[in-house]
Amino acid sequence: MEDPSRLMAPHGAGVALQGGLPPGGPAAPTATSGDPSSVPPPAPPPHDTGDVLQQIMAITDQSLDEAQARKHALNCHRMKPALFSVLCEIKEKTVLSIRGIQEEDPPDAQLMRLDNMLLAEGVSGPEKRGRGAPMAVAATPGGCPNDNSIEHSDYRAKLSQIRQIYHSELEKYEQACSEFTTHVMNLLREQSRTRPISPKEIERMVNIIHGKFSTIQMQLKQSTCEAVMILRSRFLDARRKRRNFSKQATEVLNEYFYSHLSNPYPSEEAKEELAKKGGITVSQVSNWFGNKRIRYKKNMGKFQEEANIYAAKTAVDATNVVAQGNRANSPSTPNSGKGESFGSLQFLLVTMSAMNGWKCSQD
DNA sequence: TTGTATGATTGTCT
DNA sequence: AGACAATCATACAA
C-alpha cells in the first residue's frame, strides 16, 4: 500500500531539480533567477553522487522565498516544456503501465458487519426513540410484570452516551480526512506544474487517503461495537435479571415433581403444559427440573417437609377425584395407579426406592 | 451485612 | 440431545 505521506516527497524533489538546472546548482542562484529568459550554459554533470547529495542537503537551508523564486525560475525556463514532455513520456512508459492494475478493493465484509451491527443497535443511523434495549432476556419469570424500566433507562442513557462519542469521533475523522485530502490535492495540483500528474492519479491518491482513514474508522466502529456488547452483557445478562418464579409456577412445578417422584422427567408435552400453567418458558421448566432433581438428591432431608405437603395435597386431590368417580360410577380402589400419593410417614422409604429409577442414580 | 434459596449457565458424560 | 454437577449471580429473609 502506498503511503500518502510520501506525497510530500516530490516537493523537495522539484526543488532539487531546480538546483540541478542552473550552472553550479544552489551555489549560484542569482545567475538565472535574476533573468529567467536567459539561456543557462549547459550544466556539467555532477562529478559524483556526493556533490548531488550536497546540493540536495543545501536545499533545506533555503528560505521559502528563495525556493519560490527558484520554482518560478524553473517554470519560466525555456527548456521546461521540453523537459516536462520528456517526463510525461517516461512516466507513460513506466509508472502508469505498472500502476492501475491493482485497483479497487472489494467492499470490506468486516466493515459491513460492523456497520450492520451499529445500525441494529441504534448507534449509527437515526436515533431510535422508545426502542430501548433489544430485550433478548428470557421471559419475565413467573409472568411477573416487567419492572426493569429503571435498568432500561439506564441502559438507554449509556447507549446514548456511546452513540454520542461515536458520532463526535466519526465527525472528527471525517473532518480530518477531508482536510488532509484537500491538502494533498492542492499539493498535487501545485506539483503537476512541474511534473506530470494526471487527474486520475490525484483521484487514486484521494482513494488511498480515504482507505487509510476508513481503517481508522473501522477501529472506531470496532471499539464502539465492543462497548455496546459489554453494555449489553452488563445490563441484559439473564443471570443478572434473575427473578424468582411466581408462586403459581413453583406450585405447578413442585406438584408435578412430587407426584412423579419415581420418574421426575417430564416429556416435551408435559413441559409445555407446565410452562403454560406456570407462565414460564419450556427451557425454564427444564432448568427447574434439572436443578430440582440435583438439589433434591443432594439433600432429601431438607425437602422432606415440602414433599409431605405436596404428597398430602396430591392425596387429597386423588381422593376427591376418586370420590367423584365413586359417586358417578362403581367403587374402585383409591391411589391404585401410580403409588406416588402417599402419607408422610412413608415418605423416605418410598422416595428412596423411587429414586432408584432416576437416571443419575445409575452410577 | 450475611447466609441461604434459586434460576441460569457451562462443561462433561452417555 | 438430554442429564448431571459445579458454579455463578441475584433475590430475599434474618
Coordinates of C-alpha atoms (C1' of nucleotides) in Angstrom, one line a residue:
Chain A
M1 CA 0.0 0.0 0.0
E2 CA 1.2 3.4 -0.8
D3 CA 1.8 5.8 2.0
P4 CA 0.1 9.2 1.5
S5 CA 2.9 10.8 3.5
R6 CA 5.1 10.1 0.5
L7 CA 3.2 12.7 -1.3
M8 CA 5.2 15.3 0.5
A9 CA 8.5 14.0 -1.0
P10 CA 8.2 15.3 -4.6
H11 CA 8.0 18.8 -3.4
G12 CA 11.6 18.6 -2.3
A13 CA 12.4 16.7 -5.5
G14 CA 11.1 19.6 -7.5
V15 CA 13.3 22.0 -5.8
A16 CA 16.2 19.6 -6.3
L17 CA 15.5 19.7 -9.9
Q18 CA 15.7 23.5 -9.9
G19 CA 19.0 23.2 -8.2
G20 CA 20.3 20.9 -10.9
L21 CA 19.4 23.1 -13.8
P22 CA 21.4 26.3 -13.3
P23 CA 25.1 26.0 -13.6
G24 CA 26.7 25.5 -10.3
G25 CA 23.4 24.5 -8.7
P26 CA 22.3 26.2 -5.5
A27 CA 25.7 27.7 -5.1
A28 CA 25.0 30.2 -7.9
P29 CA 21.3 31.1 -7.6
T30 CA 21.5 34.6 -8.9
A31 CA 22.8 33.6 -12.3
T32 CA 19.4 32.5 -13.5
S33 CA 16.8 33.8 -11.0
G34 CA 17.6 37.3 -12.0
D35 CA 16.8 36.7 -15.6
P36 CA 14.6 33.8 -16.3
S37 CA 14.7 34.2 -20.1
S38 CA 18.5 34.0 -20.3
V39 CA 19.9 30.7 -21.5
P40 CA 22.0 29.0 -18.9
P41 CA 25.1 27.4 -20.1
P42 CA 24.9 23.6 -20.2
A43 CA 25.3 22.2 -16.7
P44 CA 28.2 19.9 -16.3
P45 CA 27.2 16.6 -14.9
P46 CA 27.8 16.2 -11.2
H47 CA 31.2 14.8 -10.6
D48 CA 29.9 12.2 -8.1
T49 CA 26.8 11.4 -6.0
G50 CA 28.5 13.2 -3.1
D51 CA 28.1 16.5 -5.0
V52 CA 24.5 15.9 -5.8
L53 CA 23.7 15.0 -2.2
Q54 CA 25.5 18.1 -1.0
Q55 CA 23.3 20.1 -3.3
I56 CA 20.2 18.5 -2.1
M57 CA 21.2 19.0 1.5
A58 CA 21.8 22.7 0.8
I59 CA 18.2 23.0 -0.4
T60 CA 16.8 22.5 3.1
D61 CA 18.7 25.6 4.2
Q62 CA 17.0 27.8 1.6
S63 CA 14.3 30.1 2.7
L64 CA 10.8 29.8 1.4
D65 CA 11.1 32.9 -0.7
E66 CA 14.2 31.6 -2.2
A67 CA 12.6 28.3 -3.0
Q68 CA 9.6 30.1 -4.5
A69 CA 11.9 32.2 -6.7
R70 CA 13.7 29.1 -7.9
K71 CA 10.4 27.4 -8.6
H72 CA 9.3 30.4 -10.6
A73 CA 12.6 30.4 -12.5
L74 CA 12.1 26.8 -13.3
N75 CA 8.6 27.3 -14.5
C76 CA 9.7 30.1 -16.8
H77 CA 12.7 28.2 -18.1
R78 CA 12.6 27.8 -21.8
M79 CA 13.6 24.1 -21.5
K80 CA 10.9 23.4 -19.1
P81 CA 8.2 22.3 -21.7
A82 CA 10.6 20.0 -23.4
L83 CA 11.7 18.5 -20.1
F84 CA 8.1 18.2 -19.0
S85 CA 7.1 16.3 -22.1
V86 CA 10.1 14.0 -21.7
L87 CA 9.0 13.4 -18.1
C88 CA 5.5 12.7 -19.4
E89 CA 6.8 10.2 -21.9
I90 CA 9.0 8.4 -19.4
K91 CA 6.1 8.2 -17.0
E92 CA 3.8 7.0 -19.7
K93 CA 6.2 4.1 -20.4
T94 CA 6.9 3.2 -16.8
V95 CA 4.9 4.2 -13.9
L96 CA 1.4 4.2 -15.4
S97 CA 1.8 0.9 -17.0
I98 CA 2.8 -0.6 -13.7
R99 CA 0.0 1.1 -11.7
G100 CA -3.6 0.8 -12.3
I101 CA -3.5 -2.9 -12.2
Q102 CA -4.0 -3.4 -8.6
E103 CA -7.1 -1.3 -8.1
E104 CA -10.4 -1.4 -6.3
D105 CA -10.6 -3.5 -3.2
P106 CA -13.8 -5.4 -2.8
P107 CA -16.1 -3.9 -0.2
D108 CA -14.9 -4.9 3.2
A109 CA -17.0 -7.6 4.7
Q110 CA -15.8 -6.8 8.2
L111 CA -16.7 -3.2 7.8
M112 CA -20.2 -4.1 6.6
R113 CA -20.7 -6.4 9.6
L114 CA -19.7 -3.6 11.9
D115 CA -22.0 -1.1 10.1
N116 CA -24.9 -3.5 10.3
M117 CA -24.4 -4.1 13.9
L118 CA -24.1 -0.5 14.8
L119 CA -27.2 0.2 12.8
A120 CA -29.1 -2.7 14.5
E121 CA -28.0 -1.5 18.0
G122 CA -29.2 2.0 17.1
V123 CA -25.7 3.6 17.4
S124 CA -25.4 4.6 13.8
G125 CA -28.3 5.7 11.8
P126 CA -31.3 7.6 13.1
E127 CA -31.8 7.5 16.8
K128 CA -34.4 5.0 17.8
R129 CA -36.7 6.5 20.4
G130 CA -38.5 4.2 22.7
R131 CA -36.9 1.2 21.3
G132 CA -34.7 0.8 24.3
A133 CA -32.7 -2.4 24.5
P134 CA -33.2 -5.2 22.2
M135 CA -34.6 -7.2 25.0
A136 CA -33.5 -10.7 24.4
V137 CA -33.8 -11.6 28.0
A138 CA -35.6 -14.8 29.0
A139 CA -39.3 -14.5 29.5
T140 CA -40.2 -12.5 32.5
P141 CA -40.1 -15.1 35.3
G142 CA -43.4 -16.2 36.6
G143 CA -45.2 -13.8 34.4
C144 CA -44.5 -11.0 36.8
P145 CA -44.9 -7.5 35.4
N146 CA -41.6 -6.5 33.9
D147 CA -40.3 -3.8 36.3
N148 CA -36.9 -3.3 34.6
S149 CA -37.8 0.2 33.4
I150 CA -35.1 1.7 35.6
E151 CA -32.4 -0.6 34.2
H152 CA -33.8 0.1 30.7
S153 CA -33.5 3.8 31.0
D154 CA -30.0 3.4 32.5
Y155 CA -29.2 1.2 29.5
R156 CA -30.6 3.7 27.1
A157 CA -28.6 6.5 28.7
K158 CA -25.4 4.6 28.5
L159 CA -26.1 3.6 24.9
S160 CA -26.9 7.2 24.0
Q161 CA -23.5 8.1 25.6
I162 CA -21.7 5.6 23.4
R163 CA -23.7 6.9 20.4
Q164 CA -22.7 10.5 21.1
I165 CA -19.0 9.6 21.5
Y166 CA -19.1 7.5 18.3
H167 CA -20.7 10.3 16.3
S168 CA -18.3 13.0 17.6
E169 CA -15.3 10.8 16.9
L170 CA -16.6 10.0 13.4
E171 CA -17.1 13.6 12.7
K172 CA -13.6 14.4 13.8
Y173 CA -12.2 11.7 11.5
E174 CA -14.3 12.9 8.6
Q175 CA -13.1 16.4 9.1
A176 CA -9.5 15.3 9.3
C177 CA -9.9 13.2 6.3
S178 CA -11.4 16.0 4.2
E179 CA -8.8 18.5 5.4
F180 CA -6.0 16.1 4.6
T181 CA -7.4 15.2 1.2
T182 CA -7.7 18.9 0.3
H183 CA -4.2 19.5 1.4
V184 CA -2.9 16.6 -0.7
M185 CA -4.9 17.6 -3.7
N186 CA -3.6 21.1 -3.5
L187 CA -0.1 19.8 -3.2
L188 CA -0.5 17.5 -6.2
R189 CA -2.1 20.3 -8.3
E190 CA 0.8 22.5 -7.4
Q191 CA 3.3 19.8 -8.3
S192 CA 1.5 19.0 -11.5
R193 CA 3.0 22.2 -12.9
T194 CA 6.5 20.7 -12.6
R195 CA 5.9 17.0 -13.0
P196 CA 3.2 15.1 -14.9
I197 CA 0.3 14.2 -12.6
S198 CA -2.9 13.1 -14.2
P199 CA -6.3 13.8 -12.6
K200 CA -6.7 10.0 -12.4
E201 CA -3.6 9.8 -10.2
I202 CA -5.0 12.5 -7.9
E203 CA -8.2 10.6 -7.7
R204 CA -6.3 7.4 -6.9
M205 CA -4.4 9.2 -4.2
V206 CA -7.6 10.5 -2.8
N207 CA -8.9 6.9 -2.7
I208 CA -5.8 5.8 -0.9
I209 CA -6.2 8.5 1.7
H210 CA -9.9 7.6 2.2
G211 CA -8.8 3.9 2.5
K212 CA -6.4 4.9 5.3
F213 CA -8.9 6.9 7.1
S214 CA -11.6 4.2 6.8
T215 CA -9.1 1.9 8.5
I216 CA -9.1 4.3 11.4
Q217 CA -12.9 4.5 11.2
M218 CA -13.1 0.7 11.3
Q219 CA -11.2 0.7 14.5
L220 CA -13.6 3.2 15.9
K221 CA -16.5 1.1 14.9
Q222 CA -14.9 -2.0 16.3
S223 CA -14.4 -0.5 19.7
T224 CA -17.9 1.0 19.6
C225 CA -19.3 -2.5 18.9
E226 CA -17.2 -3.9 21.8
A227 CA -18.5 -1.2 24.1
V228 CA -22.1 -2.0 23.1
M229 CA -21.6 -5.7 23.6
I230 CA -20.1 -5.1 27.1
L231 CA -23.0 -2.8 27.9
R232 CA -25.5 -5.4 26.7
S233 CA -24.0 -8.2 28.7
R234 CA -23.7 -5.9 31.7
F235 CA -27.4 -5.0 31.6
L236 CA -29.1 -7.8 29.8
D237 CA -27.3 -10.9 31.1
A238 CA -30.2 -13.1 32.1
R239 CA -28.4 -14.2 35.2
R240 CA -28.3 -10.6 36.4
K241 CA -32.0 -10.4 35.7
R242 CA -32.9 -13.4 37.7
R243 CA -36.3 -13.2 39.3
N244 CA -37.9 -15.9 41.4
F245 CA -40.8 -17.7 39.7
S246 CA -44.2 -16.8 40.8
K247 CA -45.9 -18.9 43.5
Q248 CA -48.2 -20.3 40.9
A249 CA -45.3 -21.5 38.8
T250 CA -43.5 -23.0 41.7
E251 CA -46.6 -24.7 42.8
V252 CA -47.3 -26.3 39.5
L253 CA -43.7 -27.5 39.1
N254 CA -43.5 -28.9 42.6
E255 CA -46.8 -30.7 42.2
Y256 CA -45.6 -32.4 39.1
F257 CA -42.2 -33.2 40.7
Y258 CA -43.5 -34.8 43.9
S259 CA -46.3 -36.6 42.1
H260 CA -43.8 -38.1 39.7
L261 CA -41.1 -38.7 42.2
S262 CA -40.3 -42.1 40.8
N263 CA -39.6 -40.5 37.4
P264 CA -39.4 -36.7 37.6
Y265 CA -38.6 -36.4 33.9
P266 CA -41.5 -34.6 32.2
S267 CA -41.9 -35.2 28.5
E268 CA -41.8 -32.4 26.0
E269 CA -45.6 -32.2 26.1
A270 CA -45.6 -32.2 29.9
K271 CA -43.0 -29.5 29.9
E272 CA -45.1 -27.4 27.5
E273 CA -48.1 -27.9 29.7
L274 CA -46.2 -27.0 32.8
A275 CA -44.8 -23.9 31.1
K276 CA -48.2 -22.9 30.1
K277 CA -49.7 -23.3 33.5
G278 CA -46.8 -21.6 35.3
G279 CA -46.4 -18.8 32.8
I280 CA -42.7 -19.6 32.1
T281 CA -40.8 -21.0 29.2
V282 CA -40.2 -24.6 28.4
S283 CA -36.4 -24.2 28.9
Q284 CA -37.1 -22.7 32.3
V285 CA -39.1 -25.8 33.1
S286 CA -36.2 -27.9 32.0
N287 CA -33.8 -25.8 34.1
W288 CA -36.1 -26.1 37.1
F289 CA -36.3 -29.8 36.9
G290 CA -32.6 -30.1 36.4
N291 CA -31.9 -28.0 39.5
K292 CA -34.7 -29.7 41.5
R293 CA -33.5 -33.2 40.8
I294 CA -30.0 -32.4 41.8
R295 CA -30.8 -30.5 44.9
Y296 CA -33.4 -32.9 46.0
K297 CA -31.0 -35.8 45.6
K298 CA -28.3 -33.9 47.5
N299 CA -30.4 -33.1 50.5
M300 CA -33.5 -35.1 50.7
G301 CA -34.0 -34.3 54.4
K302 CA -34.3 -30.6 53.6
F303 CA -37.1 -31.3 51.1
Q304 CA -39.0 -33.8 53.3
E305 CA -41.4 -31.2 54.6
E306 CA -42.1 -29.8 51.2
A307 CA -42.5 -33.3 49.8
N308 CA -45.0 -34.1 52.6
I309 CA -47.1 -31.0 51.8
Y310 CA -47.3 -31.9 48.1
A311 CA -47.8 -35.6 48.8
A312 CA -50.7 -34.7 51.1
K313 CA -52.0 -32.3 48.5
T314 CA -51.8 -34.9 45.8
A315 CA -53.5 -37.4 48.1
V316 CA -56.4 -35.1 48.8
D317 CA -56.8 -34.3 45.1
A318 CA -56.7 -38.0 44.3
T319 CA -59.2 -38.8 47.0
N320 CA -61.5 -36.1 45.6
V321 CA -61.2 -37.5 42.1
V322 CA -61.9 -41.0 43.4
A323 CA -64.8 -39.8 45.5
Q324 CA -66.3 -38.1 42.5
G325 CA -65.7 -41.2 40.5
N326 CA -67.3 -43.3 43.1
R327 CA -70.3 -41.1 43.1
A328 CA -70.5 -41.2 39.4
N329 CA -69.5 -44.9 38.8
S330 CA -68.9 -48.0 40.7
P331 CA -66.5 -48.1 43.6
S332 CA -62.8 -48.6 42.9
T333 CA -59.5 -48.7 44.7
P334 CA -58.1 -45.3 45.6
N335 CA -54.5 -44.5 44.6
S336 CA -54.2 -47.7 42.7
G337 CA -52.5 -46.4 39.7
K338 CA -49.1 -44.8 40.5
G339 CA -48.4 -45.4 44.1
E340 CA -47.0 -41.9 44.4
S341 CA -49.8 -40.5 46.5
F342 CA -48.7 -41.4 50.0
G343 CA -48.7 -40.4 53.6
S344 CA -45.9 -38.5 55.1
L345 CA -44.7 -41.4 57.3
Q346 CA -43.8 -43.5 54.3
F347 CA -42.1 -40.6 52.6
L348 CA -38.5 -41.5 52.9
L349 CA -38.9 -45.2 52.2
V350 CA -40.9 -44.6 49.1
T351 CA -38.8 -41.8 47.8
M352 CA -35.6 -43.8 48.3
S353 CA -36.9 -46.7 46.4
A354 CA -38.5 -44.3 43.8
M355 CA -35.2 -42.6 43.2
N356 CA -33.6 -45.9 42.2
G357 CA -35.1 -45.4 38.8
W358 CA -33.6 -41.9 38.4
K359 CA -31.0 -41.6 35.6
C360 CA -28.5 -40.1 37.9
S361 CA -28.7 -43.0 40.4
Q362 CA -27.4 -45.5 37.9
D363 CA -23.8 -44.8 38.7
Chain B
dT1 C1' -24.4 -7.4 56.1
dT2 C1' -24.7 -12.1 55.7
dG3 C1' -26.3 -16.7 54.8
dT4 C1' -29.5 -19.2 52.1
dA5 C1' -32.5 -20.0 48.2
dT6 C1' -32.9 -20.2 43.5
dG7 C1' -32.8 -19.5 38.3
dA8 C1' -29.3 -19.7 34.7
dT9 C1' -25.0 -21.1 32.6
dT10 C1' -21.2 -24.1 31.4
dG11 C1' -18.6 -28.3 30.9
dT12 C1' -18.7 -33.2 30.8
dC13 C1' -20.7 -37.5 30.1
dT14 C1' -23.6 -41.0 27.9
Chain C
dA1 C1' -29.7 -34.1 22.8
dG2 C1' -30.6 -34.5 27.4
dA3 C1' -29.0 -35.2 32.1
dC4 C1' -25.9 -34.2 35.7
dA5 C1' -22.7 -31.5 38.5
dA6 C1' -20.5 -27.4 39.6
dT7 C1' -20.7 -22.8 39.6
dC8 C1' -22.3 -18.1 39.0
dA9 C1' -25.1 -14.2 40.2
dT10 C1' -29.0 -12.4 42.0
dA11 C1' -33.2 -12.4 45.3
dC12 C1' -34.6 -12.4 49.7
dA13 C1' -35.0 -13.1 54.6
dA14 C1' -32.9 -12.6 59.2

